Short mmCIF file of C-alpha atoms in Angstrom, two decimals:
data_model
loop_
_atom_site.label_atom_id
_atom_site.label_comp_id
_atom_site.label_asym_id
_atom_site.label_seq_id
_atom_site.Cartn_x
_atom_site.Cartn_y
_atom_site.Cartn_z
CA UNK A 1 0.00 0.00 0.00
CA UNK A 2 1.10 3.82 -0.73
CA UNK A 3 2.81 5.62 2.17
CA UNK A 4 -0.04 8.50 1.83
CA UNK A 5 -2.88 5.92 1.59
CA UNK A 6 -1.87 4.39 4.93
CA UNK A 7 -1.98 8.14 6.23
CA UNK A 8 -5.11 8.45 5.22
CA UNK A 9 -6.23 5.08 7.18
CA UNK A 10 -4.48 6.48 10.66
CA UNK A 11 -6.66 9.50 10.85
CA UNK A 12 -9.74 7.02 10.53
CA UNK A 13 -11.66 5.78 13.44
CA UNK A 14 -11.95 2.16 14.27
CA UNK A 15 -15.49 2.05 13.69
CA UNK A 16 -14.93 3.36 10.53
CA UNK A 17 -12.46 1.33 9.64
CA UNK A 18 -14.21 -1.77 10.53
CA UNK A 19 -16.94 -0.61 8.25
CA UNK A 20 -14.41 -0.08 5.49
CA UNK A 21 -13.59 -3.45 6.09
CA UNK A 22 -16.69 -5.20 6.03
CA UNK A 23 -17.94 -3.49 2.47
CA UNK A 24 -14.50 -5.04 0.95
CA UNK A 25 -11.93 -2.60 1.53
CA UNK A 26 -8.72 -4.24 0.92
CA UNK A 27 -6.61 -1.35 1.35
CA UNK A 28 -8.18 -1.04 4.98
CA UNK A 29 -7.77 -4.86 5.33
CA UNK A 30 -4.21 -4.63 4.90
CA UNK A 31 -3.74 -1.36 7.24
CA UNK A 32 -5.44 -3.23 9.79
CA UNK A 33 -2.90 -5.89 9.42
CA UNK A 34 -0.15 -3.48 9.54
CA UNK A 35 -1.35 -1.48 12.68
CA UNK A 36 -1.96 -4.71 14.69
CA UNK A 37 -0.03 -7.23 12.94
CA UNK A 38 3.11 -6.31 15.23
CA UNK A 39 1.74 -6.99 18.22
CA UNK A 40 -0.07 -10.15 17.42
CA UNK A 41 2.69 -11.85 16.14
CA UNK A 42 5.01 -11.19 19.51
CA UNK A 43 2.05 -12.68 21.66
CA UNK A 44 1.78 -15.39 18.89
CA UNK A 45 5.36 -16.26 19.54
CA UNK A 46 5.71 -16.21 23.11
CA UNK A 47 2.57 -18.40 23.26
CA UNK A 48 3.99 -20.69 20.56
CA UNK A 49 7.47 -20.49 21.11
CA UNK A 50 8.35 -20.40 17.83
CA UNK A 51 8.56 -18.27 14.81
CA UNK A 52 7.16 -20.39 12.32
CA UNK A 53 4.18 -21.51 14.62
CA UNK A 54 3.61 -18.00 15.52
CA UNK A 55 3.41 -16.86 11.56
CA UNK A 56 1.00 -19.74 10.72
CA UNK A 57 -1.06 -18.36 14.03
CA UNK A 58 -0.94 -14.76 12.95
CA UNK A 59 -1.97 -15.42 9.43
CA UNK A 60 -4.87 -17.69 11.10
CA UNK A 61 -5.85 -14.98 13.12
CA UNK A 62 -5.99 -12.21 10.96
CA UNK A 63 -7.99 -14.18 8.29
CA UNK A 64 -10.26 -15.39 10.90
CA UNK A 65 -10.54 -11.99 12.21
CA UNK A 66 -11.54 -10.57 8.51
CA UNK A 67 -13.89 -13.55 7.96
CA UNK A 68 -15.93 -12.41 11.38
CA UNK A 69 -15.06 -8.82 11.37
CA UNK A 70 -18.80 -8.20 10.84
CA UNK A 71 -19.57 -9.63 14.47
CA UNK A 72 -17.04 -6.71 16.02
CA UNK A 73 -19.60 -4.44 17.92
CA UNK A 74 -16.75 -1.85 19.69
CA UNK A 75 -17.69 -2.76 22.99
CA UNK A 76 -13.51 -3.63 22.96
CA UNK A 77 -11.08 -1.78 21.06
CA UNK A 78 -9.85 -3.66 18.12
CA UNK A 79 -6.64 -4.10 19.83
CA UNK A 80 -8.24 -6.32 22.59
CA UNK A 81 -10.60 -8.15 20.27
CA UNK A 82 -7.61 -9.16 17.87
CA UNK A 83 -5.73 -9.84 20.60
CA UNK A 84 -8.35 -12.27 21.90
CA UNK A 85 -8.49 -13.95 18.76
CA UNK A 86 -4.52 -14.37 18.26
CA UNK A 87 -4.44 -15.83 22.06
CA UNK A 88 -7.11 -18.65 21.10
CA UNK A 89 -5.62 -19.39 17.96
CA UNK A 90 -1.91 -19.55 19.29
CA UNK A 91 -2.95 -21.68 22.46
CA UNK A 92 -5.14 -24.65 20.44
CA UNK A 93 -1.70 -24.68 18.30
CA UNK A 94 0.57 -25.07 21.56
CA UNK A 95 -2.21 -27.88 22.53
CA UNK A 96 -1.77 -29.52 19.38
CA UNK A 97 2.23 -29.43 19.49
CA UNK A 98 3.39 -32.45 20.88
CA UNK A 99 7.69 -31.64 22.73
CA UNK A 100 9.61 -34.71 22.12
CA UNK A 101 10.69 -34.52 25.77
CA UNK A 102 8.40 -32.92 28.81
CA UNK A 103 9.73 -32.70 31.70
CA UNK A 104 7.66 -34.03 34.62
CA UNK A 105 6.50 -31.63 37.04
CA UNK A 106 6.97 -33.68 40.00
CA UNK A 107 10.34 -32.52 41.21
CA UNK A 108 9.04 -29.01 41.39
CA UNK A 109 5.72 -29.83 43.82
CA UNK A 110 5.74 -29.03 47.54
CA UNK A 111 6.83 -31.68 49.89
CA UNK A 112 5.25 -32.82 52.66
CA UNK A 113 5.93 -35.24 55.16
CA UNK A 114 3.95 -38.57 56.55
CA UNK A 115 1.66 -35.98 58.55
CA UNK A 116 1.09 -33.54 56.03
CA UNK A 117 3.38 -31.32 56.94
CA UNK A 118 5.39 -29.01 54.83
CA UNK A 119 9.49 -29.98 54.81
CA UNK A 120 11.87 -27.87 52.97
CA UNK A 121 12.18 -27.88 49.19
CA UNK A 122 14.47 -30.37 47.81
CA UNK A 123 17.53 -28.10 45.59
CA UNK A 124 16.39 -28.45 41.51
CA UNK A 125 18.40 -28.26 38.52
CA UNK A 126 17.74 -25.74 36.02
CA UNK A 127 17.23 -22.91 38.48
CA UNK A 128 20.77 -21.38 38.44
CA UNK A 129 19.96 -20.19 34.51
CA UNK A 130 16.80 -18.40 35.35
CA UNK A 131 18.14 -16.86 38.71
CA UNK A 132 21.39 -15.23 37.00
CA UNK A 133 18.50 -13.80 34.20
CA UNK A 134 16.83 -12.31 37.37
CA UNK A 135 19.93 -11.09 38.55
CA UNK A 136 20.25 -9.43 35.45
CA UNK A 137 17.42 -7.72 35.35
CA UNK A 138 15.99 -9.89 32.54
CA UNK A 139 12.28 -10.56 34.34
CA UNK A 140 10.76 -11.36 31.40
CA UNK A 141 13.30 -13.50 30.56
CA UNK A 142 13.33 -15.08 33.72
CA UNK A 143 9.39 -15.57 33.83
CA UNK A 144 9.16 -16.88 30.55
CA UNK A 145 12.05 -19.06 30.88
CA UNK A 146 10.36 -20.99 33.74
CA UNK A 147 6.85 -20.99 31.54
CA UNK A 148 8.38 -22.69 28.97
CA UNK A 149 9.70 -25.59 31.43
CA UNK A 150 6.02 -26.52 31.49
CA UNK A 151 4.87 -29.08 29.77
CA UNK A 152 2.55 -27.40 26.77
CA UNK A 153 -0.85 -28.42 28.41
CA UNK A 154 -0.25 -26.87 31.81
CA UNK A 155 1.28 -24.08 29.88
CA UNK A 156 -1.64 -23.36 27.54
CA UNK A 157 -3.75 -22.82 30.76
CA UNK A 158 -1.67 -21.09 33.07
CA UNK A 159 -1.48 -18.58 29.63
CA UNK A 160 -5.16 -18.92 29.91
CA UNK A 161 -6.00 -18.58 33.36
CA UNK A 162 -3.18 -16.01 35.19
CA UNK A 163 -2.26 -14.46 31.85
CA UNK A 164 -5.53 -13.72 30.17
CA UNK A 165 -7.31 -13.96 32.96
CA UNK A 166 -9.87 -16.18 31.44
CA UNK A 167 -12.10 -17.76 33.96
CA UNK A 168 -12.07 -21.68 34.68
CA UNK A 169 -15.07 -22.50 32.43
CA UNK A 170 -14.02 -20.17 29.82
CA UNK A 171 -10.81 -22.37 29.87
CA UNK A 172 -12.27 -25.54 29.60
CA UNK A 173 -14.29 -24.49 26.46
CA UNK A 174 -11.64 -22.81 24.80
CA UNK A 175 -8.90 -25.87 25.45
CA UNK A 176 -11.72 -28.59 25.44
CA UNK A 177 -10.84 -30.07 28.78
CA UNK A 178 -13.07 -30.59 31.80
CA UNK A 179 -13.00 -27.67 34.58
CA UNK A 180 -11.92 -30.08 37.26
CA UNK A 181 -8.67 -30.76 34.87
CA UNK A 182 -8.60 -26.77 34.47
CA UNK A 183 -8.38 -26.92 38.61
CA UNK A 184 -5.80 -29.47 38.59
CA UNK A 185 -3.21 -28.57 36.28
CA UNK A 186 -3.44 -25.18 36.91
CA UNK A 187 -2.71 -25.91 40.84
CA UNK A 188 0.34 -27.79 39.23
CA UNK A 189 1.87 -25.43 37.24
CA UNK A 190 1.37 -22.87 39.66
CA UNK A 191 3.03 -24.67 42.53
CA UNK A 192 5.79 -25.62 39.60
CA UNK A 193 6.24 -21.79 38.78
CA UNK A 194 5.98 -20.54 42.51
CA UNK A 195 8.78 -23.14 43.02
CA UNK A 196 10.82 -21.88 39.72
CA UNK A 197 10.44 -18.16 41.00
CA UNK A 198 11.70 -18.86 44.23
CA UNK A 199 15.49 -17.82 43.77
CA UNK A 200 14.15 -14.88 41.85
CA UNK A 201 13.14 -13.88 45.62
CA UNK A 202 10.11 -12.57 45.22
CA UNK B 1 0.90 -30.73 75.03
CA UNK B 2 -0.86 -29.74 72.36
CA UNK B 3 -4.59 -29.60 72.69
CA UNK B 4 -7.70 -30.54 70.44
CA UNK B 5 -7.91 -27.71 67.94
CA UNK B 6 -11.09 -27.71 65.87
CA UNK B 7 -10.89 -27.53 62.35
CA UNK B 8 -7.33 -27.66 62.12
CA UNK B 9 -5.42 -29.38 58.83
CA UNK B 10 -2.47 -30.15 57.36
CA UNK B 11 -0.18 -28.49 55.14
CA UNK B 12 -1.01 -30.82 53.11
CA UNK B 13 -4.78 -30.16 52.82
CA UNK B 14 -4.27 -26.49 53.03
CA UNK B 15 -2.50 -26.96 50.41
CA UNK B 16 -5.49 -28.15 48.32
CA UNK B 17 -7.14 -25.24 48.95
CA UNK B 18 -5.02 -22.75 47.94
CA UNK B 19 -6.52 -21.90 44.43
CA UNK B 20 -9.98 -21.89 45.55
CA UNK B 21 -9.18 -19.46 48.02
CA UNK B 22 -7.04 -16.69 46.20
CA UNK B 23 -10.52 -17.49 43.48
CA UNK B 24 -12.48 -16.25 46.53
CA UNK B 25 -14.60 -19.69 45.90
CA UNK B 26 -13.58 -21.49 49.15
CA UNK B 27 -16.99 -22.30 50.83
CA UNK B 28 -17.17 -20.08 54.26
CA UNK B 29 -16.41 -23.21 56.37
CA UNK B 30 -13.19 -24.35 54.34
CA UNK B 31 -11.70 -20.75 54.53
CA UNK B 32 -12.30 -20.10 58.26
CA UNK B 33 -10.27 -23.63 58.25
CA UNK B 34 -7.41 -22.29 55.95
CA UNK B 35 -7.46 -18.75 57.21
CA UNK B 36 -6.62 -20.74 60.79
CA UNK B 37 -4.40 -22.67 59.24
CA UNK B 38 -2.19 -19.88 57.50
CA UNK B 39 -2.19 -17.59 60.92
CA UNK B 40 -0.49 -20.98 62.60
CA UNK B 41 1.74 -21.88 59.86
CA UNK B 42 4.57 -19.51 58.92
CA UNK B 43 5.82 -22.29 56.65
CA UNK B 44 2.14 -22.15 54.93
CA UNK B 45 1.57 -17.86 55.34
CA UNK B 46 5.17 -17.72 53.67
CA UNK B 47 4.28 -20.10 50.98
CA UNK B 48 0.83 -18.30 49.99
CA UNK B 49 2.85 -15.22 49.80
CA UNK B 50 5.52 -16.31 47.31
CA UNK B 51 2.59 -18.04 45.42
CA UNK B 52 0.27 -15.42 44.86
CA UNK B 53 3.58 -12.70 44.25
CA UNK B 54 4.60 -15.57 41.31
CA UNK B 55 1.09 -15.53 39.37
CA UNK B 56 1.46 -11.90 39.06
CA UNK B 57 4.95 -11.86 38.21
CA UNK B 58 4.26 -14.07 35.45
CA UNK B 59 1.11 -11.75 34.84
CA UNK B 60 3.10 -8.69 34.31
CA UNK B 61 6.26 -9.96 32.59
CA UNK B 62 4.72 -12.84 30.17
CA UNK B 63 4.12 -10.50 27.04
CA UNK B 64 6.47 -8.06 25.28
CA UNK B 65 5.56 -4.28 26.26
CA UNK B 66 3.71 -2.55 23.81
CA UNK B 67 7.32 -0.24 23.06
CA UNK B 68 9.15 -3.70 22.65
CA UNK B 69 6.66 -4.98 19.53
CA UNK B 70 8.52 -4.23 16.65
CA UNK B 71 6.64 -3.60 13.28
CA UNK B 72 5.43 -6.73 11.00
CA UNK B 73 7.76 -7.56 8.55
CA UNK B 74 6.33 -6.72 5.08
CA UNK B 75 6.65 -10.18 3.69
CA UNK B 76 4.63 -11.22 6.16
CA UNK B 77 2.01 -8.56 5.65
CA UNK B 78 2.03 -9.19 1.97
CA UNK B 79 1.65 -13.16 2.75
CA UNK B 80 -1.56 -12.40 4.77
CA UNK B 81 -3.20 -9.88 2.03
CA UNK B 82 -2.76 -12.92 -0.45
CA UNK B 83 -4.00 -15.27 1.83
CA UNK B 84 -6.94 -13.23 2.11
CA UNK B 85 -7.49 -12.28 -1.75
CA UNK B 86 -6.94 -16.34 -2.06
CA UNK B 87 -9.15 -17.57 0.76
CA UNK B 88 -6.61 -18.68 3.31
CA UNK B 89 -4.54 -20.87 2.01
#
């Protein structure tokens, strides 16, 4: 598209643009894809974890987006709505993607002792590499680095639940899981994360 | 010696109740139990701290900032206006 004719689109409300949109604009199509495109595709790829995953999401989203763009009513910005849409596309394609090695999450649960009570944590390996990011000043680094130690299905609703804040029947129906397995594995990977954090001394 | 204390639990079963409490879901009886339970138990009151402060560290620091999203490469944006024109594929 022109330099001037993507001007032209910035000074044009969303609304508008969404109506632009819907009656076949493709010049509006692809400014929305350029305004929002950035942003989707770096939540597509942390999600993911990859770049080629979080391409094939993007696309995916954006398409879906233009196929239902009729359905947008502006209670959300576009931003949020998109970014909805990129988020459920990007975490049934990390559900899909099978690791060829998961770690269990065992080693990183609480211990407690024959009467239930709770004994100090056991040292874990793996920790020292997301402590010295902390150390660094690399938070996101260091959050994301003990995310992605999760296997993908307690990852995908830990995303779901503490990230995006979905509740624990909106999980279920977006991953396809039970609510009760929404409880569980969420009580996991939290304990597993709490437990990954720890030398980051929160 | 350490006397009958009503409703008193483990670690272990305070433990389990942990989510349903921070989701303010803990029926009234269970969380007069595990509010007992974490004023007894600095192991437990230390824990639930350090929990909750880890959800919302991974809240805050999961996603790029909105500064750190760099532009779409135009390949890209060209691939998705072709999809489109194409149907998707």
């Amino acid at each position: 598209m022109d330099g001037w004719r993507q001007n032209a689109y910035a000074e044009v409300d969303e609304s508008e643009l969404v109506r632009k949109i819907v009656e076949g604009d493709e010049a509006g199509f692809e400014y929305l894809v350029r305004r929002f495109g950035g942003r989707m595709l770096a939540v597509a790829r942390r999600i993911t974890g990859n770049e080629a995953d979080a391409q094939d999401c993007l696309q995916e989203a954006l398409l879906k987006s233009y196929s239902n763009i009729g359905q947008f009513q502006g209670r959300s910005g576009l931003n949020t709505w998109l970014h909805r849409i990129v988020v459920n596309v990007s975490l049934m394609r990390l559900r899909s993607q099978k690791r060829a090695r998961e770690d269990s999450l065992d080693p990183l649960l609480p211990d407690f002792d024959g009467h239930g009570m709770r004994v100090g944590d056991a040292p874990i390996a793996g920790v020292e590499e997301i402590e010295e990011m902390y150390e660094q000043g690399r938070t996101r680094a260091a959050v994301r680095a003990a995310i992605e130690r999760l296997p993908n299905d307690y990852r995908a609703i830990v995303i779901a639940r503490d990230i995006e804040q979905l509740n624990t029947s909106e999980t279920a129906q977006l991953l396809g899981i039970s609510t009760s397995l929404v409880k569980t594995r969420l009580h996991r990977a939290r304990a597993a994360l709490k437990r990954l954090l720890d030398p980051v001394e929160i | 010696m350490m006397r009958y204390v009503p409703m008193m639990v483990t670690c272990k079963e305070a433990h389990g109740f942990l989510d349903d409490y921070l989701a303010g879901e803990l029926p009234t009886k269970q969380r007069i139990v595990f509010d007992w339970h974490i004023k007894m138990c600095n192991c437990c009151k230390q824990y639930l701290d350090t929990y909750q402060q880890s959800i919302a560290l991974c809240r805050d620091n999961f996603y790029d900032s909105e500064e750190d999203c760099e532009d779409i490469p135009e390949q890209i944006v060209q691939g998705i206006v072709a999809a489109k024109r194409t149907g998707g594929d």
